[in-house]
Short mmCIF file of C-alpha atoms and ligand atoms in Angstrom, two decimals:
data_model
loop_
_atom_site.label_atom_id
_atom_site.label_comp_id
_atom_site.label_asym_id
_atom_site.label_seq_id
_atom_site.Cartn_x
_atom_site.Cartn_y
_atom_site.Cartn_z
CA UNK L 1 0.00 0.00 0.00
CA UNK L 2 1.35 3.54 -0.98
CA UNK L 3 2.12 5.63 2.24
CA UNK L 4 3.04 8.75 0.25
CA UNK L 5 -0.14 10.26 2.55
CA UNK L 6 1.85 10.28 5.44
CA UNK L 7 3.22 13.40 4.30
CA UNK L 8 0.82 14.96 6.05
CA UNK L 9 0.99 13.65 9.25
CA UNK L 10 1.40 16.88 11.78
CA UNK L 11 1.79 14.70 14.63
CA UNK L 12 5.49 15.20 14.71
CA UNK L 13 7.90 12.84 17.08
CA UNK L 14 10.12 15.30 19.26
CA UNK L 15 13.01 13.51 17.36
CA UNK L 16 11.89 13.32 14.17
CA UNK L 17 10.83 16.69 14.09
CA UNK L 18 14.36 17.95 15.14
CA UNK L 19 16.06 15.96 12.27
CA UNK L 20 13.43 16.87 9.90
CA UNK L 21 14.16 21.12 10.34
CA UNK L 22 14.15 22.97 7.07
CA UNK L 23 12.07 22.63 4.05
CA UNK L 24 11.29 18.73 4.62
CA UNK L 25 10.22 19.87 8.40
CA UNK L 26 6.21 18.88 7.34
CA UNK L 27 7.17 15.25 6.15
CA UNK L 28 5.81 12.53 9.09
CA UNK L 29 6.32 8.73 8.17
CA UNK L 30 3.22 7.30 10.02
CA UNK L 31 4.39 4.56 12.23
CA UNK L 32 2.96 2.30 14.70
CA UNK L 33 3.91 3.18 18.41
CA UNK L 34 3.47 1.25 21.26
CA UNK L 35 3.04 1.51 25.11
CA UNK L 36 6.33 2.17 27.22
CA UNK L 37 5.90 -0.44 29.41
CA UNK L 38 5.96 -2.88 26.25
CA UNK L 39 8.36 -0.84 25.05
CA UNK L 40 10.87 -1.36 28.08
CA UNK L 41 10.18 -5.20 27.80
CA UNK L 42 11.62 -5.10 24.22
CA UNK L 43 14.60 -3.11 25.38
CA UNK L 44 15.05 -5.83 28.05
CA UNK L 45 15.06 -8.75 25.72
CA UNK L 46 17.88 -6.97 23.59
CA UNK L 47 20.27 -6.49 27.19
CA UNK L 48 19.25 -2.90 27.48
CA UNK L 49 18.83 -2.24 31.07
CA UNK L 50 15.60 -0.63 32.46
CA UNK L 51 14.68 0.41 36.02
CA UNK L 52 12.20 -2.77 36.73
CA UNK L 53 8.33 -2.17 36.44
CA UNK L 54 4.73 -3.72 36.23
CA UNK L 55 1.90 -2.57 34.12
CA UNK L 56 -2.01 -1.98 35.97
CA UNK L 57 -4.80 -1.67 34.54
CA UNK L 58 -6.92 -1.14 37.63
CA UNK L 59 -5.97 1.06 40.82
CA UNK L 60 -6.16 -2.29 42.62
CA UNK L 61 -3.52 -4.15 40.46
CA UNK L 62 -1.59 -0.86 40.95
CA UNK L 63 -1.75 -1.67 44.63
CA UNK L 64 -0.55 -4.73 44.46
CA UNK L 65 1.89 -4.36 41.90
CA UNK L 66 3.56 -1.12 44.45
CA UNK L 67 3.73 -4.06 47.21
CA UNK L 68 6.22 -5.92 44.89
CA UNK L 69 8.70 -3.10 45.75
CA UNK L 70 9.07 -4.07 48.98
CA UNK L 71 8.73 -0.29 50.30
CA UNK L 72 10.86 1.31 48.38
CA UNK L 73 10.01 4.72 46.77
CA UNK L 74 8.08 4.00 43.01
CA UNK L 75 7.32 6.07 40.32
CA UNK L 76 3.51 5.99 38.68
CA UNK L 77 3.70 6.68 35.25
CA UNK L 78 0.60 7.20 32.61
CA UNK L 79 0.20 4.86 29.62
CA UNK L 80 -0.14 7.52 26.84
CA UNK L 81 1.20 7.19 23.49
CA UNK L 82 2.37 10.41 23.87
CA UNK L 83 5.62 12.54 25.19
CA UNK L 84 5.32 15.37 27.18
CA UNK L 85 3.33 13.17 30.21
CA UNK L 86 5.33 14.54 33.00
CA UNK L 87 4.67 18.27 31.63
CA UNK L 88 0.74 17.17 31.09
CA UNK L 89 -2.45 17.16 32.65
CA UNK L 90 -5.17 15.13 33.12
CA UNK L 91 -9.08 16.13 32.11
CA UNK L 92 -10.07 16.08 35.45
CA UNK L 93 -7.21 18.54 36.70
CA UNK L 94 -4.34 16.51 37.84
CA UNK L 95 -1.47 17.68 37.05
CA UNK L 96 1.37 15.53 35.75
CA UNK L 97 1.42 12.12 34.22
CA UNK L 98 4.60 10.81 35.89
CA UNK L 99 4.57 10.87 39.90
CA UNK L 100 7.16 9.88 42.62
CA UNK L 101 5.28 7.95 44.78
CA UNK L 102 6.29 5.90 48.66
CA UNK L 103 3.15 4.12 49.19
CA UNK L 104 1.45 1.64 47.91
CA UNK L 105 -1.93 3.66 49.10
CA UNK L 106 -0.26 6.86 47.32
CA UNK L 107 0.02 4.09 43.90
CA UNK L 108 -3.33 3.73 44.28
CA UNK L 109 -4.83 6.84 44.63
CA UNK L 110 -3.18 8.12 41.73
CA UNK L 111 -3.91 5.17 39.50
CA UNK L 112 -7.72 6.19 40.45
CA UNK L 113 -7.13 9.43 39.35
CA UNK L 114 -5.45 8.01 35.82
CA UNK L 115 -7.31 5.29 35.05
CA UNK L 116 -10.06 6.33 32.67
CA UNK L 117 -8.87 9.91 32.31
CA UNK L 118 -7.61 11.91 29.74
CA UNK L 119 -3.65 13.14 29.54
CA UNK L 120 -3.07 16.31 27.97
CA UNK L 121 0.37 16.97 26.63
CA UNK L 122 1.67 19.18 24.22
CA UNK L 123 1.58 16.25 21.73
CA UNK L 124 -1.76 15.60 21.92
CA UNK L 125 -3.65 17.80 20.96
CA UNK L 126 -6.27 19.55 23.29
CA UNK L 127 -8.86 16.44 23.53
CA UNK L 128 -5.73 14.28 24.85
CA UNK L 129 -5.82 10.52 25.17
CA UNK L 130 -7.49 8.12 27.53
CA UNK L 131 -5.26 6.46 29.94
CA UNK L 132 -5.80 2.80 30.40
CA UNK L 133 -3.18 1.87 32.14
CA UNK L 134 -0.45 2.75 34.53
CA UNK L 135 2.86 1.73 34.88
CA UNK L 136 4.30 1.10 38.63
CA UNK L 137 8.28 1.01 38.63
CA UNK L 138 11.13 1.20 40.67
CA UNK L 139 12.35 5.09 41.31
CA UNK L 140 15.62 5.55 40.52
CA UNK L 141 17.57 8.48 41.83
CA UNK L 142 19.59 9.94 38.54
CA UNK L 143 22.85 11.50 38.77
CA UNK L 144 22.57 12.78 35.35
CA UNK L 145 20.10 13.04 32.28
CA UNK L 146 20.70 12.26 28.58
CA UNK L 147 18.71 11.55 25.32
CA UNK L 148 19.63 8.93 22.97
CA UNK L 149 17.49 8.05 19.55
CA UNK L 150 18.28 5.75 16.57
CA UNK L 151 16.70 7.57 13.62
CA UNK L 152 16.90 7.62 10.25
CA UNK L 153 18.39 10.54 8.43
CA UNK L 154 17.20 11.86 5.22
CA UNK L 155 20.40 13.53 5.13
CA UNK L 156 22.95 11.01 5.53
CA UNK L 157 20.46 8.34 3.96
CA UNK L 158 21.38 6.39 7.12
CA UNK L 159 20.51 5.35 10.38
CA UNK L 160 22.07 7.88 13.27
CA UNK L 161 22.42 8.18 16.77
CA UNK L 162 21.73 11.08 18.35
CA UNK L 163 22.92 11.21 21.56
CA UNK L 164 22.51 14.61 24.10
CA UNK L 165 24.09 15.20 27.49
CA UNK L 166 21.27 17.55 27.55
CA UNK L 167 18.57 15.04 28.10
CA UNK L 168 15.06 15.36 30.46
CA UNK L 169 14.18 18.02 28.43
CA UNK L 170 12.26 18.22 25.55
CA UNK L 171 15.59 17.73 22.72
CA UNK L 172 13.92 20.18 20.25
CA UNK L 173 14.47 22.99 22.62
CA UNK L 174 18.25 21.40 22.71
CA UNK L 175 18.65 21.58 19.10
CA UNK L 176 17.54 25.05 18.76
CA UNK L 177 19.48 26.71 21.75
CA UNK L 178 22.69 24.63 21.81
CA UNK L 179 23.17 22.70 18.82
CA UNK L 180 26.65 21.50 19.64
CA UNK L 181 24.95 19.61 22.76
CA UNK L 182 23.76 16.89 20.20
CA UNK L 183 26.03 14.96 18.82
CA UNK L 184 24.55 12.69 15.56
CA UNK L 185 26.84 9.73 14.43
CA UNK L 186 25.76 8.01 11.03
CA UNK L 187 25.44 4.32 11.50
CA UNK L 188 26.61 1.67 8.33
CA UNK L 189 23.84 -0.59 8.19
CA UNK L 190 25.94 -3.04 7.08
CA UNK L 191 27.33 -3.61 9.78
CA UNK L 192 25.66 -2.20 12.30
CA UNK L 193 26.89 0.29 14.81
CA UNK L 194 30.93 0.40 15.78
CA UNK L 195 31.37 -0.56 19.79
CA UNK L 196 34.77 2.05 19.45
CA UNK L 197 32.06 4.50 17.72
CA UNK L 198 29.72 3.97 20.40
CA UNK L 199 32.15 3.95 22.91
CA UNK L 200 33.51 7.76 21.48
CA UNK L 201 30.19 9.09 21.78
CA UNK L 202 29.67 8.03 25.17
CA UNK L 203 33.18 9.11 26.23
CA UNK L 204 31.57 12.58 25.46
CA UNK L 205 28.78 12.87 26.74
CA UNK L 206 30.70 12.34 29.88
CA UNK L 207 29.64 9.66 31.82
CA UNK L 208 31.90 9.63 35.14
CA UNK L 209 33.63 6.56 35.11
CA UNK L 210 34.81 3.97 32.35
CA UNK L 211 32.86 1.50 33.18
CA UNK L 212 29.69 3.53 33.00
CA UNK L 213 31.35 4.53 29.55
CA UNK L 214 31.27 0.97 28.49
CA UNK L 215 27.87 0.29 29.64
CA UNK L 216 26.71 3.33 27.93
CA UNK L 217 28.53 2.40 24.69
CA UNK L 218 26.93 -1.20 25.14
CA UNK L 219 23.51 0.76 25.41
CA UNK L 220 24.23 2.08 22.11
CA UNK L 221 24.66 -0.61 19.91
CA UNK L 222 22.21 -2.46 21.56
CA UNK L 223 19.74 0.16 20.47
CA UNK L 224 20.86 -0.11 17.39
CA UNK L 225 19.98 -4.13 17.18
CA UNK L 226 16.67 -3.53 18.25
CA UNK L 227 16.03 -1.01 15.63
CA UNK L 228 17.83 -2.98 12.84
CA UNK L 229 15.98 -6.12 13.81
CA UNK L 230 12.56 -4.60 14.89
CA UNK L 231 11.91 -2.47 11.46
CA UNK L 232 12.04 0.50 13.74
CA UNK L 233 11.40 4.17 12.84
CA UNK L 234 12.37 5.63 15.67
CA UNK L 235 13.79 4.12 19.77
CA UNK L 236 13.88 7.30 22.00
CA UNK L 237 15.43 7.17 24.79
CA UNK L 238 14.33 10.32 27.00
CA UNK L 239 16.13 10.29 29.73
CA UNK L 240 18.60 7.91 29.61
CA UNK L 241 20.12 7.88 32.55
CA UNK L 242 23.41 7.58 35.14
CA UNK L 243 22.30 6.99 38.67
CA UNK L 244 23.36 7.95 41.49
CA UNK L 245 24.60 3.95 42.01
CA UNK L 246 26.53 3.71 39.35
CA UNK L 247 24.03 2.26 36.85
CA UNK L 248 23.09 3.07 33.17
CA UNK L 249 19.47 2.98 32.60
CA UNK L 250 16.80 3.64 30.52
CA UNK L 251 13.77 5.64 32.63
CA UNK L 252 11.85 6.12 29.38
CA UNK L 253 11.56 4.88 26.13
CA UNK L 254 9.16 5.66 23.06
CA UNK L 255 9.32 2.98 19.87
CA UNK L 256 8.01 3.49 16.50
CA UNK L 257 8.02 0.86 13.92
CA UNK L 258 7.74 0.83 9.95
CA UNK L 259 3.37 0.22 9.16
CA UNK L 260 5.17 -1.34 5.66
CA UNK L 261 6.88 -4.11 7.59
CA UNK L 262 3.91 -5.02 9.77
CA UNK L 263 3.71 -8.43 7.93
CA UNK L 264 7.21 -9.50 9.19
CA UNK L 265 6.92 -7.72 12.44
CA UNK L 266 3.95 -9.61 14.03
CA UNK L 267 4.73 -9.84 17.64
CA UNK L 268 5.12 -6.18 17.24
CA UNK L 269 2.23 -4.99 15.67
CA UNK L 270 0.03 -7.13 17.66
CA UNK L 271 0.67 -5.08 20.27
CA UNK L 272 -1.25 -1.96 18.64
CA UNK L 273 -3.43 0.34 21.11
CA UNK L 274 -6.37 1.52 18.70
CA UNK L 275 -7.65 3.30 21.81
CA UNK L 276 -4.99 5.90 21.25
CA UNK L 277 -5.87 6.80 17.94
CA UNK L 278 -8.60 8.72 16.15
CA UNK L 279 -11.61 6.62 16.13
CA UNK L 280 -12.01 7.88 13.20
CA UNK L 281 -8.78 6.91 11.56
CA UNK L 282 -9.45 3.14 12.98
CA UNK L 283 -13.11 3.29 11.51
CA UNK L 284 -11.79 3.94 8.46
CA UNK L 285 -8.91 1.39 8.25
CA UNK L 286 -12.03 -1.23 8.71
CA UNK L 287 -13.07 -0.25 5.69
CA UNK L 288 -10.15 -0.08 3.80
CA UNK L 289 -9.99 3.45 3.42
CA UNK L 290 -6.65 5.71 3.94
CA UNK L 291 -8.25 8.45 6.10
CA UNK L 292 -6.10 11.08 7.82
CA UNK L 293 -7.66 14.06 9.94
CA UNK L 294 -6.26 17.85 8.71
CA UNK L 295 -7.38 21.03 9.97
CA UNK L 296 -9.11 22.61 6.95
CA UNK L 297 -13.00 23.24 6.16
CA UNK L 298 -13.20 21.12 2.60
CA UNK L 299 -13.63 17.70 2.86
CA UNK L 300 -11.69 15.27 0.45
CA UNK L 301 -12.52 12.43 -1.65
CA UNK L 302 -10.11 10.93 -3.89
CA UNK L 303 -8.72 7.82 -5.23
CA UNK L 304 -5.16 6.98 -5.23
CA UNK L 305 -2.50 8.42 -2.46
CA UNK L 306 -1.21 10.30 -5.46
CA UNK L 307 -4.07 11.88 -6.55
CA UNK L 308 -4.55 12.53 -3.32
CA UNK L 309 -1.86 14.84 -2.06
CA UNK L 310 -1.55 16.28 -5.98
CA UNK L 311 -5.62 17.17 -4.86
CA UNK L 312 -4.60 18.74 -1.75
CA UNK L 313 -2.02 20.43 -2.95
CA UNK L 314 -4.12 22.38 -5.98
CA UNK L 315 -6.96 22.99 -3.15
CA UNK L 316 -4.11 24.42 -0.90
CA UNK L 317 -3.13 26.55 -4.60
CA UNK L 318 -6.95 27.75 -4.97
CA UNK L 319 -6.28 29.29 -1.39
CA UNK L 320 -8.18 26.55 -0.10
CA UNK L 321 -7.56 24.00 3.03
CA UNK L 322 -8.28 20.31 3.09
CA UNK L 323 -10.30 19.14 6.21
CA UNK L 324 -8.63 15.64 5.51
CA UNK L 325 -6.37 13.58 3.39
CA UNK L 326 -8.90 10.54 2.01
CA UNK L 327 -7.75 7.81 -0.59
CA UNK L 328 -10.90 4.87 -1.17
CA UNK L 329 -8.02 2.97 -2.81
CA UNK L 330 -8.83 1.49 -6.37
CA UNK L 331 -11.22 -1.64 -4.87
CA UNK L 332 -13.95 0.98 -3.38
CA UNK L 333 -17.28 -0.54 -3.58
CA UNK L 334 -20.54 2.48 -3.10
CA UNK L 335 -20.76 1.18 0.55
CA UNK L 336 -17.33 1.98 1.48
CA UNK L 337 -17.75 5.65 -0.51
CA UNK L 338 -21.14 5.57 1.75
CA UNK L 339 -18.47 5.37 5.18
CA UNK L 340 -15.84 7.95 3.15
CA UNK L 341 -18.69 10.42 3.63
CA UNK L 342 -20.03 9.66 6.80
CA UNK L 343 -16.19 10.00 8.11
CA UNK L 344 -15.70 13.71 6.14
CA UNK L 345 -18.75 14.93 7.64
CA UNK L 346 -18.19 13.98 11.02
CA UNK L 347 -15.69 17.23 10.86
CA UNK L 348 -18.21 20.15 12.24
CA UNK L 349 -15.40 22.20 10.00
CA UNK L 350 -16.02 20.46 7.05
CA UNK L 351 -18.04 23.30 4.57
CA UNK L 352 -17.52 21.19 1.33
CA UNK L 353 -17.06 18.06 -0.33
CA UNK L 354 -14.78 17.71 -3.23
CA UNK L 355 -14.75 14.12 -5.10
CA UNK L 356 -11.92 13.74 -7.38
CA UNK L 357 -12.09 10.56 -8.80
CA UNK L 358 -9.96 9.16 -12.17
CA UNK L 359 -11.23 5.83 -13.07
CA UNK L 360 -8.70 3.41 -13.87
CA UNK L 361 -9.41 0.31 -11.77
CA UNK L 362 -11.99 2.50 -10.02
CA UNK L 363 -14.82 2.81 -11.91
CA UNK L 364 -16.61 6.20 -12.15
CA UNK L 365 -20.20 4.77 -11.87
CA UNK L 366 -19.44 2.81 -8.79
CA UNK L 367 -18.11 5.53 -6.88
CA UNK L 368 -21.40 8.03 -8.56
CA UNK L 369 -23.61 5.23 -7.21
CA UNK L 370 -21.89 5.56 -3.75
CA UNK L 371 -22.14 9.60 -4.01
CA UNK L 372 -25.72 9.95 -4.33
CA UNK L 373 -26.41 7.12 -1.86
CA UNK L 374 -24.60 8.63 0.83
CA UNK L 375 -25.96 12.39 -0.26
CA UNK L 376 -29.82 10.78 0.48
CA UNK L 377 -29.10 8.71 3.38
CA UNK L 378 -26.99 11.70 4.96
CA UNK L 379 -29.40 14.45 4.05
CA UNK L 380 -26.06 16.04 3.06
CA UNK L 381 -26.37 19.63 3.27
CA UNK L 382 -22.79 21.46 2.05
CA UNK L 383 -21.80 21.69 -1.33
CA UNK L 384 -20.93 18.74 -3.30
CA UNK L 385 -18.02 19.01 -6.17
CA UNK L 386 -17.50 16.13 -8.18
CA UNK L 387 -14.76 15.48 -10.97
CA UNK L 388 -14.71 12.58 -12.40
CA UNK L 389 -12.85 10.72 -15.46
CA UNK L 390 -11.82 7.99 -16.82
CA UNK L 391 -13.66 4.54 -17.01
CA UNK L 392 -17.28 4.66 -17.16
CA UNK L 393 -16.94 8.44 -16.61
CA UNK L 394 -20.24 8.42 -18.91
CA UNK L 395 -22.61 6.17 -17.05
CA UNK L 396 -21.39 8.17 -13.56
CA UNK L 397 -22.56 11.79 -15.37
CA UNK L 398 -25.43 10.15 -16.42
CA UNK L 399 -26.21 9.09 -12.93
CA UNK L 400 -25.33 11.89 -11.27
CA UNK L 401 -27.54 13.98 -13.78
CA UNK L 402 -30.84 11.78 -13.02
CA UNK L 403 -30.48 11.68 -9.77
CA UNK L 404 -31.82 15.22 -8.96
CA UNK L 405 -29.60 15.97 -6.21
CA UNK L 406 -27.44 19.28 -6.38
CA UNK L 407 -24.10 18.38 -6.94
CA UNK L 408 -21.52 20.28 -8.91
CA UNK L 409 -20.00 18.04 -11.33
CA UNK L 410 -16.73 19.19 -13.38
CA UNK L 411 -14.26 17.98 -16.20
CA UNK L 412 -11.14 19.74 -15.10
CA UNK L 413 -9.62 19.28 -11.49
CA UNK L 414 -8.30 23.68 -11.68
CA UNK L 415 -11.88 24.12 -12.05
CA UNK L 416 -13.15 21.48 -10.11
CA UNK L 417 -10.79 22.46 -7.35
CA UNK L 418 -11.45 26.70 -7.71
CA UNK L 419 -15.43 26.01 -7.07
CA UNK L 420 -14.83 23.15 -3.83
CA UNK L 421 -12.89 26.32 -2.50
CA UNK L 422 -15.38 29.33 -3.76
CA UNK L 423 -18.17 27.07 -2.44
CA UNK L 424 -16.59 26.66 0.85
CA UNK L 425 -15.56 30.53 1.75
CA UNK L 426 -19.18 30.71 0.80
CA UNK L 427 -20.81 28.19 2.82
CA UNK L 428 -21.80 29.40 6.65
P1 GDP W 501 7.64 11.96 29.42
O1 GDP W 501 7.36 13.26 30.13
O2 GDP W 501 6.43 11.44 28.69
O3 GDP W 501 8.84 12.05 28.54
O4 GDP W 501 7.90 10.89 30.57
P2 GDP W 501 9.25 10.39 31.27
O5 GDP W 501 9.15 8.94 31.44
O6 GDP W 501 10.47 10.89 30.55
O7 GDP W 501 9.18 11.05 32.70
C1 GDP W 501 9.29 12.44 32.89
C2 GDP W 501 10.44 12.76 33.85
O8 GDP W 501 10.24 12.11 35.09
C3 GDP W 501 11.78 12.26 33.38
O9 GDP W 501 12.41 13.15 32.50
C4 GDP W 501 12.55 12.12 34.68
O10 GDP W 501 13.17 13.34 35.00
C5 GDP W 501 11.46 11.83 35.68
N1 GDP W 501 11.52 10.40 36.08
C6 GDP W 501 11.06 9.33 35.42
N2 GDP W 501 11.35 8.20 36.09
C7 GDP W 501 12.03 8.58 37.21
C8 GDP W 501 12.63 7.88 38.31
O11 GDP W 501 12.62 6.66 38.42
N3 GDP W 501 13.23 8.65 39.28
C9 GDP W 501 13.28 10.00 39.20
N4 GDP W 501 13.87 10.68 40.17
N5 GDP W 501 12.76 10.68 38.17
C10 GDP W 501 12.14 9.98 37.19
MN1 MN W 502 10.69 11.27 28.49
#
């Protein structure tokens, strides 16, 4: 499947947004992310060292799971797929995601207060995400803070490290005020990433003894494996830590992986959260549909991820702004167009629909017969542009002509794309 629409994607990774600065600074690979506390059980099984934890789902479990500690001090962390939880809030006015905690009756409370609440951060938008589960670990007392990510570089066309003694903080704000704090080492993929390489990085970031040097370095290139061997897109470590005992560790960690390798990557992708995503964008995966949420007011119907962002990109021309990116694919059948518009008009923005189909494998009378369905059955109300070509262009005119509804149908996707735009300034 063509994931050219991920373009779009605004929902920028801290580290991914750094790397991507400069004219490429809109470009988002869409990739699957998963919870920490999975996330720290891969980094386990590749020798990465984490502080040790235990995933709730209910205040109670939380309880019991704070017990295991044997008394000493825990930290209570939201599952979010999100960064930015210690900085966030929750819906019903806690503040914080991530809390030191001593008691297991302190684990508790907070885990009431979690569980089934939103977390705002500044990554997720206002409506934030529903926490579902906490995650109870052991508190570790850090001497120091860094960042470390495995990335890949459109630059370099590689795989890099970057690696901060700056870390805790959020790494864009790094890379704007002190650049020479990061420190980005291109990785061969043939051969994976250099123990001396690693080992030079870590010697300067300035861990405070050799040994912690080593472990650091080992940290590293064990990253590394797990992204190699894991189809990752992105392991962040935020903070990685040195504590005050002398260990390294990881106290976060956020994983993306490639959506194109999801057939090799099972085990991985089975551990998808759909509850963190737009119900929306899951509704329409169902249905085979490539949907993805944007901010304008003129809601998008297109086949082909091509046609697609070439459509967005002549509305965006026409001075216009697509409410959503939406590609029915070439197998579309009228009840899946049917869905397409219930999903563009459950945007209260949404002030027109334009349908820019070409007919190739699609044909144009299939996708017609799905338009006028879904303009009866919705009562649609907003303007409707339609261009369509290609096969059985003819028979979808014809359609659209007879079936007495309003819609605005066009040969030429300028024109097409001028009047979805006109039509939309126009509409209250
Ligand atoms: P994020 O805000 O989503 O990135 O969540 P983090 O897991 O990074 O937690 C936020 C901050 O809490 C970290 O940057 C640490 O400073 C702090 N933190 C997390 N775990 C521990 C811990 O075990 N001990 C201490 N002292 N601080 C921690
Ligand atoms: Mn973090």
């Amino acid at each position: 499947m063509i994931r050219a629409y991920n373009l779009f994607r605004s929902r920028a990774s801290m580290a991914n947004s750094m790397l991507r600065a400069g004219p490429a600074a809109a470009t988002q690979k869409r990739f699957l992310s998963i919870h920490e506390y999975l996330s720290m059980g891969m980094l386990n099984k590749f020798g990465i060292d984490t502080p040790k934890f235990i995933p709730a789902k209910t205040p109670e479990e939380a309880y019991e799971a704070a017990k295991k500690f044997n008394g000493e001090p825990v930290v209570i962390k939201a599952q979010v797929l999100a960064g930015g939880r210690g900085k966030g809030h929750f819906d019903n006015g806690l503040q914080g995601g991530v809390h030191l905690v001593k008691t297991p009756e302190e684990v508790r409370d907070f885990a009431k207060k979690m569980i089934g609440s939103k977390l705002i951060t500044k990554q997720t938008g206002a409506d934030g995400r529903i926490c579902n589960a906490v995650m109870v670990a052991e508190a570790r007392a850090p001497a120091h803070e860094y960042y470390a990510a495995i990335l890949n570089d459109r630059v370099t066309q590689l795989p890099v490290l970057i690696t901060s003694n700056q870390g805790g903080m959020s790494i864009e704000e790094v890379a704007k005020e002190n650049p020479d704090a990061i420190i980005t080492t291109p990785i061969d993929y043939t051969k994976g990433l250099d123990l001396k390489a690693a080992e030079e990085v870590a010697h300067k970031l300035g861990f405070s003894s050799p040994k912690l040097e080593k472990e650091a370095a080992e940290t590293f290139v064990n990253l590394y494996k797990l992204f190699d061997q894991k189809d990752a897109t992105q392991v962040e470590i935020n903070p990685l830590v040195e504590t005050k005992d002398g260990a390294v560790l990881c106290l976060d960690a956020k994983l993306g992986f490639d959506d194109n390798a999801d057939f090799r990557q099972e085990d991985v992708f089975k551990l998808r959260d759909t509850t963190q995503e737009d119900a929306s964008e899951v509704e329409a995966g169902k249905y085979g549909l490539n949907f993805i949420k944007l901010d304008g007011n003129i809601g998008c119907l297109v086949n082909g991820a091509g046609l697609a962002m070439a459509t967005l990109d002549v509305l965006s021309l026409k001075g216009g702004k697509p409410a959503n990116f939406l590609d029915v694919g070439g197998g579309a059948n009228a009840a899946a167009v049917k869905k397409a518009f219930e999903l563009l008009l459950q945007s209260k923005d949404v002030r027109a629909i334009f349908v820019n189909i070409f007919g190739g494998i699609m044909r144009c009378d299939v996708i017609a017969e799905g338009i006028i369905q879904a303009t009866k059955e919705l009562q649609l109300t907003i303007p409707l542009v339609v261009r369509l070509q290609g096969t059985k262009e003819a028979e979808a005119k014809e359609l659209i002509k007879n079936s007495g509804l309003k819609i605005f149908a066009y040969d030429h996707l300028d024109e097409a794309a001028q009047a979805a735009v006109q039509k939309a300034e126009t509409q209250q």
